[in-house]
Amino acid sequence: MRSEAEFAVYAALPVEYRQLVDVVDRFPHGVQARRIARMTYPGMWELDEADIDSRVVGILRDRLSELAADGFVAIERSSEYGDIYRPVNSPLDMATWTLEQGRAYYATRHAELIGADQLPAAAYSMVLGAWRTTLIEDAHAGDGLNRISDGEMFAANVAAFRIMRGFLTAADRGPEAWQRLSHTLTDPERVAAGSRTVADLLGEHYPEWAADCASAVRYYATLTAPAAHDMAWFIAVKSCFGAVSGNWFGMPGWARVVDAFAGRTEPAVPETVRAALLTAPDQLDPAILEQYVRAGIGTL
């Protein structure tokens, strides 16, 4: 329920903006821009989401960003499925959570499945939003550019996780720290898999991905701007978002995955390679990782 003053501001919005606010208000769990487009543009309901003009969605996202700046919409930029729009003060708006709420939610919903330590889970949640489930998938997928092998994807995911985990461990939430994180992730010369750089992996998608990644990091930075939102808060809350697995590298189940894989794989996994899988799989030759992915070791 909006206050009288808030309603006056809402009433003063152009009709097309009020329409967007009304739609978002119906989805406390969040809604994507393409679905909003289907419900707000004449005739869009007759189209599949894939058929919606990207120009229309782009205009819609610009308007939603304006509404976010005006306090009507919250944007979750770290979702594994792209930007999610929610009403302000939605129970799933990260900015409204407390440290205690994040810890309690994680303990009841995630700890048993992916481990009690929230820091690696938060790091992977950041990886999903800034790296893995972004335009990187179009560069990786066989129906996209097909520029990145599964072995290279494995290595690049681990490399991104290392960066995020190191950032969270340092616990510096100052603007300069977030800026360094953004520069590190998007550095076109950063070696991400074997000898290949980020720019080489992404190809024609690099400029757009770099902008999206920087935007996601800026969003994380804004979440930690309030005094009460220190890094402990960010870790507790961020770990609750994103489909993170306890069997990924750096998570509690990874050692079991490696042991089970090494125990059944023929030819046998050399001990030096097994040790590298446990501690630094991104340092292995992506061609080796490719073989293991195809043999079923499982990756992010």
Short mmCIF file of C-alpha atoms in Angstrom, two decimals:
data_model
loop_
_atom_site.label_atom_id
_atom_site.label_comp_id
_atom_site.label_asym_id
_atom_site.label_seq_id
_atom_site.Cartn_x
_atom_site.Cartn_y
_atom_site.Cartn_z
CA MET A 1 0.00 0.00 0.00
CA ARG A 2 1.47 3.35 -1.04
CA SER A 3 1.34 6.39 1.17
CA GLU A 4 -0.62 9.43 0.04
CA ALA A 5 2.58 11.17 -1.04
CA GLU A 6 3.81 8.10 -2.93
CA PHE A 7 0.45 7.73 -4.67
CA ALA A 8 0.61 11.36 -5.77
CA VAL A 9 3.99 10.69 -7.41
CA TYR A 10 2.61 7.53 -9.00
CA ALA A 11 -0.45 9.40 -10.32
CA ALA A 12 1.81 11.97 -11.94
CA LEU A 13 3.65 9.36 -13.98
CA PRO A 14 2.88 9.06 -17.72
CA VAL A 15 0.29 6.38 -18.35
CA GLU A 16 2.78 3.99 -19.95
CA TYR A 17 4.95 4.17 -16.83
CA ARG A 18 2.01 3.62 -14.48
CA GLN A 19 1.11 0.59 -16.54
CA LEU A 20 4.59 -0.86 -15.95
CA VAL A 21 4.37 -0.21 -12.21
CA ASP A 22 0.99 -1.95 -12.10
CA VAL A 23 2.34 -5.03 -13.86
CA VAL A 24 5.44 -5.30 -11.67
CA ASP A 25 3.30 -4.91 -8.54
CA ARG A 26 1.55 -8.15 -9.51
CA PHE A 27 4.79 -10.16 -9.33
CA PRO A 28 6.39 -10.05 -5.86
CA HIS A 29 8.67 -12.92 -6.91
CA GLY A 30 9.85 -10.97 -9.92
CA VAL A 31 9.17 -10.80 -13.65
CA GLN A 32 11.36 -10.51 -16.73
CA ALA A 33 11.18 -7.67 -19.23
CA ARG A 34 10.00 -9.87 -22.09
CA ARG A 35 7.04 -11.09 -20.08
CA ILE A 36 6.20 -7.51 -19.12
CA ALA A 37 6.34 -6.63 -22.82
CA ARG A 38 3.77 -9.32 -23.62
CA MET A 39 1.39 -7.84 -21.06
CA THR A 40 1.84 -4.15 -21.85
CA TYR A 41 2.16 -3.80 -25.61
CA PRO A 42 -0.89 -4.20 -27.87
CA GLY A 43 -0.96 -7.58 -29.57
CA MET A 44 2.11 -8.87 -27.77
CA TRP A 45 0.07 -11.58 -26.06
CA GLU A 46 -0.26 -13.26 -29.47
CA LEU A 47 3.51 -13.62 -29.79
CA ASP A 48 6.03 -15.98 -28.28
CA GLU A 49 8.55 -14.19 -26.07
CA ALA A 50 11.28 -15.10 -28.53
CA ASP A 51 9.47 -13.15 -31.25
CA ILE A 52 9.34 -9.88 -29.34
CA ASP A 53 11.44 -7.18 -30.95
CA SER A 54 14.62 -6.62 -28.92
CA ARG A 55 14.21 -2.88 -29.54
CA VAL A 56 10.88 -2.96 -27.71
CA VAL A 57 12.42 -4.83 -24.79
CA GLY A 58 15.32 -2.37 -24.72
CA ILE A 59 12.94 0.60 -24.46
CA LEU A 60 11.02 -1.23 -21.75
CA ARG A 61 14.18 -1.87 -19.74
CA ASP A 62 15.14 1.80 -19.99
CA ARG A 63 11.74 2.78 -18.60
CA LEU A 64 12.01 0.21 -15.82
CA SER A 65 15.43 1.60 -14.90
CA GLU A 66 13.88 5.05 -14.62
CA LEU A 67 11.17 3.64 -12.37
CA ALA A 68 13.84 1.97 -10.27
CA ALA A 69 15.59 5.32 -9.85
CA ASP A 70 12.26 6.82 -8.78
CA GLY A 71 11.72 4.11 -6.17
CA PHE A 72 8.88 2.19 -7.83
CA VAL A 73 10.75 -0.91 -9.02
CA ALA A 74 13.58 -3.03 -7.62
CA ILE A 75 15.96 -4.70 -10.08
CA GLU A 76 17.71 -7.96 -9.27
CA ARG A 77 20.63 -7.88 -11.71
CA SER A 78 22.32 -11.02 -10.48
CA SER A 79 19.61 -13.46 -11.46
CA GLU A 80 20.81 -16.42 -13.49
CA TYR A 81 18.01 -15.67 -15.95
CA GLY A 82 18.84 -12.02 -16.52
CA ASP A 83 17.36 -8.93 -14.91
CA ILE A 84 14.33 -9.56 -12.72
CA TYR A 85 11.96 -6.71 -11.83
CA ARG A 86 10.12 -6.68 -8.51
CA PRO A 87 8.01 -4.20 -6.61
CA VAL A 88 9.96 -2.21 -4.04
CA ASN A 89 9.87 -3.93 -0.63
CA SER A 90 9.10 -7.28 -2.20
CA PRO A 91 10.17 -10.05 0.19
CA LEU A 92 12.58 -11.18 -2.54
CA ASP A 93 14.23 -7.76 -2.96
CA MET A 94 17.72 -8.28 -1.54
CA ALA A 95 17.99 -4.70 -0.36
CA THR A 96 15.18 -5.24 2.15
CA TRP A 97 16.75 -8.28 3.85
CA THR A 98 18.57 -8.13 7.17
CA LEU A 99 21.72 -10.03 8.13
CA GLU A 100 19.69 -12.26 10.42
CA GLN A 101 17.10 -12.92 7.71
CA GLY A 102 19.79 -13.95 5.24
CA ARG A 103 21.42 -16.33 7.70
CA ALA A 104 18.12 -17.85 8.79
CA TYR A 105 16.82 -18.30 5.23
CA TYR A 106 20.08 -19.92 4.13
CA ALA A 107 20.17 -22.23 7.15
CA THR A 108 16.67 -23.54 6.49
CA ARG A 109 16.68 -23.61 2.68
CA HIS A 110 20.27 -24.22 1.52
CA ALA A 111 22.71 -25.32 4.23
CA GLU A 112 21.85 -29.01 4.16
CA LEU A 113 22.14 -29.20 0.37
CA ILE A 114 25.17 -27.01 -0.34
CA GLY A 115 27.02 -26.66 2.98
CA ALA A 116 26.90 -24.33 5.93
CA ASP A 117 29.57 -21.90 4.72
CA GLN A 118 27.77 -19.05 2.99
CA LEU A 119 30.86 -17.37 1.50
CA PRO A 120 31.48 -19.80 -1.41
CA ALA A 121 27.74 -19.92 -2.10
CA ALA A 122 27.67 -16.12 -2.28
CA ALA A 123 30.72 -16.16 -4.56
CA TYR A 124 29.02 -18.56 -6.96
CA SER A 125 25.82 -16.52 -6.85
CA MET A 126 27.93 -13.57 -8.03
CA VAL A 127 29.51 -15.74 -10.73
CA LEU A 128 26.08 -16.65 -12.06
CA GLY A 129 25.00 -13.02 -12.30
CA ALA A 130 28.20 -11.51 -13.66
CA TRP A 131 29.64 -14.35 -15.73
CA ARG A 132 28.09 -17.76 -16.24
CA THR A 133 24.44 -17.10 -17.07
CA THR A 134 25.01 -14.04 -19.22
CA LEU A 135 26.00 -13.60 -22.86
CA ILE A 136 28.82 -16.03 -22.10
CA GLU A 137 26.27 -18.76 -22.78
CA ASP A 138 25.71 -17.48 -26.32
CA ALA A 139 29.45 -17.64 -26.93
CA HIS A 140 29.59 -21.14 -25.44
CA ALA A 141 26.45 -22.78 -26.78
CA GLY A 142 26.46 -24.94 -29.87
CA ASP A 143 23.51 -23.00 -31.24
CA GLY A 144 25.37 -19.73 -30.59
CA LEU A 145 28.92 -18.80 -31.49
CA ASN A 146 30.29 -22.11 -30.20
CA ARG A 147 33.59 -20.36 -29.37
CA ILE A 148 34.13 -21.97 -25.97
CA SER A 149 34.56 -25.69 -25.36
CA ASP A 150 33.15 -27.39 -22.28
CA GLY A 151 36.67 -27.74 -20.89
CA GLU A 152 37.34 -24.03 -21.37
CA MET A 153 33.98 -23.23 -19.78
CA PHE A 154 34.93 -25.36 -16.78
CA ALA A 155 38.22 -23.51 -16.37
CA ALA A 156 36.69 -20.07 -16.92
CA ASN A 157 33.94 -20.72 -14.35
CA VAL A 158 36.48 -21.74 -11.73
CA ALA A 159 38.64 -18.71 -12.54
CA ALA A 160 35.65 -16.40 -12.05
CA PHE A 161 34.79 -18.13 -8.78
CA ARG A 162 38.33 -17.62 -7.50
CA ILE A 163 38.06 -13.91 -8.21
CA MET A 164 34.71 -13.61 -6.44
CA ARG A 165 35.80 -15.70 -3.46
CA GLY A 166 38.96 -13.64 -3.06
CA PHE A 167 36.95 -10.44 -3.16
CA LEU A 168 34.51 -11.63 -0.50
CA THR A 169 37.32 -12.95 1.69
CA ALA A 170 39.00 -9.54 1.63
CA ALA A 171 35.70 -8.07 2.90
CA ASP A 172 36.39 -4.62 1.43
CA ARG A 173 33.10 -3.10 0.32
CA GLY A 174 34.48 0.33 -0.49
CA PRO A 175 33.72 1.82 -3.92
CA GLU A 176 37.33 1.39 -5.02
CA ALA A 177 37.23 -2.32 -4.18
CA TRP A 178 34.09 -2.86 -6.23
CA GLN A 179 35.66 -0.90 -9.09
CA ARG A 180 38.76 -3.10 -8.96
CA LEU A 181 36.58 -6.19 -9.02
CA SER A 182 34.75 -4.91 -12.09
CA HIS A 183 38.02 -4.09 -13.87
CA THR A 184 39.48 -7.50 -13.00
CA LEU A 185 36.48 -9.42 -14.28
CA THR A 186 36.10 -7.45 -17.50
CA ASP A 187 39.79 -7.03 -18.32
CA PRO A 188 39.89 -8.19 -21.96
CA GLU A 189 43.42 -9.53 -21.46
CA ARG A 190 42.58 -11.61 -18.39
CA VAL A 191 43.51 -15.23 -19.11
CA ALA A 192 40.40 -17.23 -18.28
CA ALA A 193 40.96 -20.69 -19.80
CA GLY A 194 44.27 -22.18 -20.88
CA SER A 195 45.96 -19.44 -22.88
CA ARG A 196 42.72 -17.77 -24.00
CA THR A 197 41.72 -14.34 -22.74
CA VAL A 198 38.24 -13.17 -21.83
CA ALA A 199 37.99 -11.12 -25.02
CA ASP A 200 39.07 -14.12 -27.09
CA LEU A 201 36.51 -16.37 -25.42
CA LEU A 202 33.63 -13.93 -25.87
CA GLY A 203 34.48 -12.71 -29.35
CA GLU A 204 31.83 -10.39 -30.75
CA HIS A 205 29.87 -10.63 -27.47
CA TYR A 206 32.70 -9.16 -25.38
CA PRO A 207 31.66 -5.45 -25.40
CA GLU A 208 28.05 -6.18 -24.48
CA TRP A 209 29.01 -8.76 -21.86
CA ALA A 210 31.58 -6.41 -20.31
CA ALA A 211 28.92 -3.70 -19.97
CA ASP A 212 26.46 -6.16 -18.41
CA CYS A 213 29.08 -7.51 -16.03
CA ALA A 214 30.07 -4.01 -14.91
CA SER A 215 26.39 -3.21 -14.37
CA ALA A 216 25.94 -6.31 -12.19
CA VAL A 217 28.95 -5.35 -10.07
CA ARG A 218 27.65 -1.80 -9.70
CA TYR A 219 24.37 -3.24 -8.48
CA TYR A 220 26.19 -5.31 -5.86
CA ALA A 221 28.07 -2.19 -4.81
CA THR A 222 24.86 -0.21 -4.35
CA LEU A 223 23.48 -2.98 -2.14
CA THR A 224 26.42 -2.60 0.24
CA ALA A 225 26.32 1.20 0.34
CA PRO A 226 24.10 1.47 3.48
CA ALA A 227 26.02 1.39 6.75
CA ALA A 228 24.22 -1.75 7.93
CA HIS A 229 25.10 -3.63 4.75
CA ASP A 230 28.68 -4.70 5.46
CA MET A 231 30.30 -7.65 3.70
CA ALA A 232 28.93 -10.10 6.28
CA TRP A 233 25.45 -8.88 5.32
CA PHE A 234 26.18 -9.20 1.60
CA ILE A 235 27.51 -12.75 1.98
CA ALA A 236 24.55 -13.82 4.13
CA VAL A 237 21.99 -12.41 1.72
CA LYS A 238 23.67 -13.02 -1.65
CA SER A 239 24.18 -16.70 -0.84
CA CYS A 240 20.39 -17.10 -0.76
CA PHE A 241 20.03 -16.18 -4.44
CA GLY A 242 21.00 -18.28 -7.45
CA ALA A 243 20.88 -22.02 -8.18
CA VAL A 244 24.19 -22.96 -6.56
CA SER A 245 25.31 -26.60 -6.24
CA GLY A 246 27.23 -28.10 -3.35
CA ASN A 247 29.12 -30.29 -5.84
CA TRP A 248 30.91 -27.48 -7.66
CA PHE A 249 34.59 -26.66 -7.21
CA GLY A 250 35.17 -24.85 -3.94
CA MET A 251 32.00 -26.25 -2.37
CA PRO A 252 31.85 -29.03 0.25
CA GLY A 253 30.88 -31.78 -2.18
CA TRP A 254 33.67 -31.17 -4.71
CA ALA A 255 36.18 -33.54 -3.07
CA ARG A 256 33.59 -36.33 -3.17
CA VAL A 257 32.94 -35.62 -6.86
CA VAL A 258 36.65 -35.85 -7.68
CA ASP A 259 37.13 -39.01 -5.62
CA ALA A 260 34.14 -40.72 -7.22
CA PHE A 261 35.22 -39.67 -10.71
CA ALA A 262 38.83 -40.77 -10.20
CA GLY A 263 37.66 -44.09 -8.81
CA ARG A 264 35.70 -45.06 -11.91
CA THR A 265 37.48 -43.38 -14.81
CA GLU A 266 39.57 -45.33 -17.31
CA PRO A 267 42.37 -44.68 -17.93
CA ALA A 268 43.08 -43.78 -14.33
CA VAL A 269 43.38 -40.12 -13.43
CA PRO A 270 47.08 -39.35 -12.72
CA GLU A 271 47.66 -38.36 -9.10
CA THR A 272 49.07 -34.98 -10.09
CA VAL A 273 45.97 -34.26 -12.16
CA ARG A 274 43.70 -35.44 -9.36
CA ALA A 275 45.44 -33.06 -6.97
CA ALA A 276 44.98 -30.21 -9.45
CA LEU A 277 41.30 -31.05 -9.84
CA LEU A 278 40.89 -30.73 -6.09
CA THR A 279 42.72 -27.43 -5.69
CA ALA A 280 43.06 -25.65 -9.04
CA PRO A 281 41.24 -27.23 -12.00
CA ASP A 282 41.46 -23.94 -13.90
CA GLN A 283 45.22 -24.45 -14.07
CA LEU A 284 44.85 -27.70 -16.01
CA ASP A 285 44.89 -27.90 -19.80
CA PRO A 286 41.29 -27.28 -20.97
CA ALA A 287 41.71 -30.27 -23.29
CA ILE A 288 42.05 -32.51 -20.24
CA LEU A 289 39.04 -30.88 -18.62
CA GLU A 290 37.12 -31.40 -21.86
CA GLN A 291 37.77 -35.15 -21.67
CA TYR A 292 36.63 -35.25 -18.06
CA VAL A 293 33.50 -33.24 -18.75
CA ARG A 294 32.58 -35.67 -21.50
CA ALA A 295 33.32 -38.51 -19.11
CA GLY A 296 30.80 -37.05 -16.69
CA ILE A 297 32.67 -35.19 -13.97
CA GLY A 298 30.10 -32.42 -14.12
CA THR A 299 30.75 -28.67 -14.28
CA LEU A 300 29.08 -25.38 -13.41
#
